[in-house]
mmCIF file of C-alpha atoms in Angstrom:
data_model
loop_
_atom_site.group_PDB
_atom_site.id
_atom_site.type_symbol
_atom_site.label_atom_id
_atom_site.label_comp_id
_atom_site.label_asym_id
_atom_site.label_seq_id
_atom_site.Cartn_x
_atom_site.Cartn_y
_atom_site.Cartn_z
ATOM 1 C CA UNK A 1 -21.063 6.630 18.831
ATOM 2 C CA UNK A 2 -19.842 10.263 18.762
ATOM 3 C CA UNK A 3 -16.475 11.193 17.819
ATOM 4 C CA UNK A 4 -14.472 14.410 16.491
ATOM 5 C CA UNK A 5 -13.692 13.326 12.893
ATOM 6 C CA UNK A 6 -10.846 16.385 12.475
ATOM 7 C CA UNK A 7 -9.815 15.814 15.590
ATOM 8 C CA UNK A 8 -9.250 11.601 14.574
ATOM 9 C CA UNK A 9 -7.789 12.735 11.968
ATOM 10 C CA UNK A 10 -5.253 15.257 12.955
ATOM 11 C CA UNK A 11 -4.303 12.036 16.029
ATOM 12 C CA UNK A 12 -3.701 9.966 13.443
ATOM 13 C CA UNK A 13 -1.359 12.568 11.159
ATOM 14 C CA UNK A 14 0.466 13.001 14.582
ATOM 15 C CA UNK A 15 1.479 9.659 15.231
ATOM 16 C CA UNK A 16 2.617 8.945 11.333
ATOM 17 C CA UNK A 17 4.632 11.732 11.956
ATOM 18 C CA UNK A 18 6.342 10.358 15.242
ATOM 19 C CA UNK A 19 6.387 7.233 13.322
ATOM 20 C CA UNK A 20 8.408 8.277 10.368
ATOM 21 C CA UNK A 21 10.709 11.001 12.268
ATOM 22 C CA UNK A 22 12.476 8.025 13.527
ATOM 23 C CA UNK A 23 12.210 6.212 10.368
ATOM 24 C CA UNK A 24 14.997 8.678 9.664
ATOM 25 C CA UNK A 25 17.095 7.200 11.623
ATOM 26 C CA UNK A 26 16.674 3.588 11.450
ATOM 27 C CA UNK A 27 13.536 1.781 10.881
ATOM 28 C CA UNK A 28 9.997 3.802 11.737
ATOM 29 C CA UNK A 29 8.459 3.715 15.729
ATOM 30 C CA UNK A 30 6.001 0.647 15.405
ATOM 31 C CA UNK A 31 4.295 1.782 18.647
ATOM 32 C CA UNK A 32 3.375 4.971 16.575
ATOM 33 C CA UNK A 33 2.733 3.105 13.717
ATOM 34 C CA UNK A 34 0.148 0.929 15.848
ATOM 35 C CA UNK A 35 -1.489 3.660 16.580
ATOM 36 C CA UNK A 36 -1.786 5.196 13.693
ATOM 37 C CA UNK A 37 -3.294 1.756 12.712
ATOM 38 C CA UNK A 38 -5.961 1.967 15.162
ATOM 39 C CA UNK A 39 -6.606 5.387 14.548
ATOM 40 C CA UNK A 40 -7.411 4.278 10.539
ATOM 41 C CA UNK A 41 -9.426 1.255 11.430
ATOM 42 C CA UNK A 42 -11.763 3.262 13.661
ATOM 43 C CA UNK A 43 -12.249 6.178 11.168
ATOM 44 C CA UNK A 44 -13.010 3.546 8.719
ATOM 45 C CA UNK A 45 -15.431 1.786 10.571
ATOM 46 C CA UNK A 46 -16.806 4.830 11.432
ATOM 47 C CA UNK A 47 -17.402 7.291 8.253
ATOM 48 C CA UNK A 48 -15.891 7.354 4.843
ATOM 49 C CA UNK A 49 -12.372 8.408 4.095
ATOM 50 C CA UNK A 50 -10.477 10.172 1.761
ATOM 51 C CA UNK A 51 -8.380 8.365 -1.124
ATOM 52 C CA UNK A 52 -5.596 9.747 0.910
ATOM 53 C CA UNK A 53 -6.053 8.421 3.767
ATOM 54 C CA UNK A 54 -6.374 5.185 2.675
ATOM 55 C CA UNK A 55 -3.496 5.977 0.758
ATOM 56 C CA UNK A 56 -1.905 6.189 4.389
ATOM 57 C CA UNK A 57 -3.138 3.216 6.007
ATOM 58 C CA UNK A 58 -2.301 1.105 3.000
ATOM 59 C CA UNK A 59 1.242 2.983 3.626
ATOM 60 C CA UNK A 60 1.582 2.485 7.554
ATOM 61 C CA UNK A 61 0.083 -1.115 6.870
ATOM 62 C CA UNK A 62 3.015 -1.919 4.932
ATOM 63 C CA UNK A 63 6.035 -0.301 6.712
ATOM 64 C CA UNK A 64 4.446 -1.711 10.220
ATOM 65 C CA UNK A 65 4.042 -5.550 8.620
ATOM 66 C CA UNK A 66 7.661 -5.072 7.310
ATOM 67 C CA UNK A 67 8.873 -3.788 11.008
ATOM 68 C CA UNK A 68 7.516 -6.620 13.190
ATOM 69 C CA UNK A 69 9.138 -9.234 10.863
ATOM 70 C CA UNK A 70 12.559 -7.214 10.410
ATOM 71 C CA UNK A 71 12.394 -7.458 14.241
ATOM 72 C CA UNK A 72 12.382 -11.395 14.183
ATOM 73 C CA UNK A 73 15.081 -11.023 11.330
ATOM 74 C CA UNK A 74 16.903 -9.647 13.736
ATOM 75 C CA UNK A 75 16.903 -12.327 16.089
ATOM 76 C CA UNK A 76 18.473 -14.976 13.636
ATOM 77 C CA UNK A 77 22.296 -14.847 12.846
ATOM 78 C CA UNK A 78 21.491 -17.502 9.803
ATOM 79 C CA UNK A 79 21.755 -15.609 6.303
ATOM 80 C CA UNK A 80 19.550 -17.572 4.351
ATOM 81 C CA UNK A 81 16.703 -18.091 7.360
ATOM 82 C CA UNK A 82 17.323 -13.793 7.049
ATOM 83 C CA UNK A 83 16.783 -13.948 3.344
ATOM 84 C CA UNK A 84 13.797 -16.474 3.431
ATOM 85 C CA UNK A 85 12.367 -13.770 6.073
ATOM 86 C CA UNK A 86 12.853 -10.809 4.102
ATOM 87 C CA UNK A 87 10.865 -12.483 1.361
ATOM 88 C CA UNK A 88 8.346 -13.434 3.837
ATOM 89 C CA UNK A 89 8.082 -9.788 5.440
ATOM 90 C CA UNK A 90 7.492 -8.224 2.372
ATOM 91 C CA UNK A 91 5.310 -10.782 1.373
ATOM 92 C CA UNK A 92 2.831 -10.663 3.980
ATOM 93 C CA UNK A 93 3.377 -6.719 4.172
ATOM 94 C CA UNK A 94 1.867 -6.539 0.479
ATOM 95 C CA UNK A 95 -1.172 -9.148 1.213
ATOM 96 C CA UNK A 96 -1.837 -6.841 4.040
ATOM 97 C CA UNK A 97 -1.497 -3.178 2.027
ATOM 98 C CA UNK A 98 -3.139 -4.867 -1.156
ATOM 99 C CA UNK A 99 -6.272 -5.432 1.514
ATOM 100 C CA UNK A 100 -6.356 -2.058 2.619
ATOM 101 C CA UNK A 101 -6.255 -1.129 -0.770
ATOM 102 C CA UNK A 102 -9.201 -3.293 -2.087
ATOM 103 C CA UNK A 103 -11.309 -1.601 0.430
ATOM 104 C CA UNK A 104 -9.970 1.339 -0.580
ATOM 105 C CA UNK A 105 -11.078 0.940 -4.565
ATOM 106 C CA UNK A 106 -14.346 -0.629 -3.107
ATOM 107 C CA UNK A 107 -15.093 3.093 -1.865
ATOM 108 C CA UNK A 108 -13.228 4.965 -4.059
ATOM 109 C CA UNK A 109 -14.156 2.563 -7.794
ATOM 110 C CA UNK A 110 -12.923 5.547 -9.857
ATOM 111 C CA UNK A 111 -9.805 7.030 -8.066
ATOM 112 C CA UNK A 112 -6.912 7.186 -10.306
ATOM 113 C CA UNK A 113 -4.203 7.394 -8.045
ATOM 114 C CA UNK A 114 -5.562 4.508 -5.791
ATOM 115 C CA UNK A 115 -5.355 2.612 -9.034
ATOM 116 C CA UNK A 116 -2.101 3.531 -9.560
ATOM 117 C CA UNK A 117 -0.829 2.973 -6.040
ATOM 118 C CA UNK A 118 -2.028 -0.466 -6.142
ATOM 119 C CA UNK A 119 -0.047 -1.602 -9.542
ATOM 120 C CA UNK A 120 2.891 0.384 -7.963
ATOM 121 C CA UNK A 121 2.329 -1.883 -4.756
ATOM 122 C CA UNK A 122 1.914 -4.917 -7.271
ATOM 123 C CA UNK A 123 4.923 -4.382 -9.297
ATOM 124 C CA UNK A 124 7.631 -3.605 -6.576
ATOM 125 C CA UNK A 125 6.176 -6.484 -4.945
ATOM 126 C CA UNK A 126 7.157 -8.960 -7.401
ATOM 127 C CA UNK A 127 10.256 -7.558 -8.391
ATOM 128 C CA UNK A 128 11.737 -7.538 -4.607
ATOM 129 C CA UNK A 129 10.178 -11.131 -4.282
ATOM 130 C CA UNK A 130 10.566 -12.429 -7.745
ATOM 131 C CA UNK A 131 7.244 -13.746 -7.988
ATOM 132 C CA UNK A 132 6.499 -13.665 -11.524
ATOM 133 C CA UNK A 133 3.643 -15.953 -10.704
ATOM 134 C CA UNK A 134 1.940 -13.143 -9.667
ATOM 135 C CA UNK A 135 2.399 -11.303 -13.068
ATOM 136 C CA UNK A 136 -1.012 -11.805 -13.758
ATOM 137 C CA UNK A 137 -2.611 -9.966 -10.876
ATOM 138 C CA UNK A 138 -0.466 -7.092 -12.429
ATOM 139 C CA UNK A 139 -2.570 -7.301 -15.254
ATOM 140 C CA UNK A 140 -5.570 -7.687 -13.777
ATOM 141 C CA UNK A 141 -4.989 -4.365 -11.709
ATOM 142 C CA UNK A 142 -4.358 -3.001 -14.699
ATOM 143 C CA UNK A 143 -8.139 -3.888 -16.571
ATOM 144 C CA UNK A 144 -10.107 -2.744 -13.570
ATOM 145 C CA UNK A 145 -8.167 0.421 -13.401
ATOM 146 C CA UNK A 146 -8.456 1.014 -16.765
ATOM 147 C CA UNK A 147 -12.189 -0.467 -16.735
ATOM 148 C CA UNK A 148 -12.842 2.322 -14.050
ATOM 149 C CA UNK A 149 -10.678 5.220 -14.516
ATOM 150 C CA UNK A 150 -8.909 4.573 -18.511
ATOM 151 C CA UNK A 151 -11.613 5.520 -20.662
ATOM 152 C CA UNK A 152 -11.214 9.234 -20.926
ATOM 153 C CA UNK A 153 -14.106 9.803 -18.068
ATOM 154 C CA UNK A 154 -11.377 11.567 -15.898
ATOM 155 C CA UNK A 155 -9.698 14.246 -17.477
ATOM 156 C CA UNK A 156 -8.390 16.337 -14.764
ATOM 157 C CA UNK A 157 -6.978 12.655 -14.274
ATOM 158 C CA UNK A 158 -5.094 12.428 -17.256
ATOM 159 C CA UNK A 159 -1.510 12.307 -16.259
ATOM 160 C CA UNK A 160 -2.196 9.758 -13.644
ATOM 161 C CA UNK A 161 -3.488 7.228 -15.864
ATOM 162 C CA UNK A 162 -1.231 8.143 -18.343
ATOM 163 C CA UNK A 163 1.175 7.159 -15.587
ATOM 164 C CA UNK A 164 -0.306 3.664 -15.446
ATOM 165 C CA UNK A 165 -0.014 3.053 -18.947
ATOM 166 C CA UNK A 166 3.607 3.936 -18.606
ATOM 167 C CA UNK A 167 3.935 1.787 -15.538
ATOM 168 C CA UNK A 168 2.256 -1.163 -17.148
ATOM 169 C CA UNK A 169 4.040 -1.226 -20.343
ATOM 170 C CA UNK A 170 7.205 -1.153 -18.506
ATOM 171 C CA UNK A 171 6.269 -4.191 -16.568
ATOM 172 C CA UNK A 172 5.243 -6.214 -19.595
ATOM 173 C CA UNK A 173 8.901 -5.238 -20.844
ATOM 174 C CA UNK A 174 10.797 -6.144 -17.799
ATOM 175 C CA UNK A 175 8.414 -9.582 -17.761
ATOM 176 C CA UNK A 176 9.585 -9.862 -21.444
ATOM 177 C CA UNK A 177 12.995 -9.901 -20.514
ATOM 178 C CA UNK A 178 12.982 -12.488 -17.992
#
């Protein structure tokens, strides 16, 4: 199959940027952000992409999961059925970005900022859900990234994982104190 890689590329830039221009609004254009999706699962299919833009997808993944159930939130005037689906959006919005984001470190094993994207992903995660069961996933992140990127191998790097030291030791803290 032939394609124009910049020109995939500069599609799918366009429709994240419809997407999020109405994000300022309200919530961001799911039609743009579904096809922004499908613009990211062909590239990938197709050829290798940057940390960035699975950055992106992992990104668009997220805020699209969190739309479509928002939308059924919306149809319920019950506040704890709207609670119990908050929970649930953002729960199934992180399975689906943590996915993207395996893939992602699959590619990309010594990327820093991937690393640290996914224990940022990880962390807010449980502290909007309050799943502290998942507390040790958070450290599990944490070995492989430091396993792959931690050992002084990346030193134009530094302040990144420097970052995920920072981010982990804060966790363990806040963990501490509940």
């Amino acid at each position: 199959m032939s394609y124009n890689y910049d020109e995939c590329v500069q599609s799918i830039q366009q429709h994240r940027q419809k997407a999020y221009e109405a994000a300022a609004a309200t919530t961001p254009d799911l039609d743009a952000l579904q096809q922004s999706m499908d613009g990211f699962a062909s590239l990938s299919k197709n050829c290798p992409m940057t940390p960035l833009l699975w950055l992106q997808y992992a990104q668009d993944t997220k805020a699209l999961m969190e739309g479509l159930w928002m939308m059924e939130k919306s149809a319920t005037d019950d506040n704890a059925q709207q609670q119990q689906l908050v929970i649930q959006a953002k729960k199934e919005a992180y399975e689906s970005s943590a996915g993207i984001l395996e893939l992602a470190l699959i590619e990309f094993p010594g990327c820093a900022l991937l690393h640290l994207y996914n224990l940022e992903n990880l962390i807010a995660y449980i502290c909007e859900c309050g799943d502290i069961g998942s507390s040790n996933k958070v450290s599990s992140a944490f070995l492989k990234a430091w396993q792959s990127v931690g050992r002084g191998t990346h030193v134009n790097e530094g302040f990144i994982v420097s970052d995920m030291f920072r981010l982990f030791a804060s966790f363990l803290l806040l963990r501490l104190s509940l």
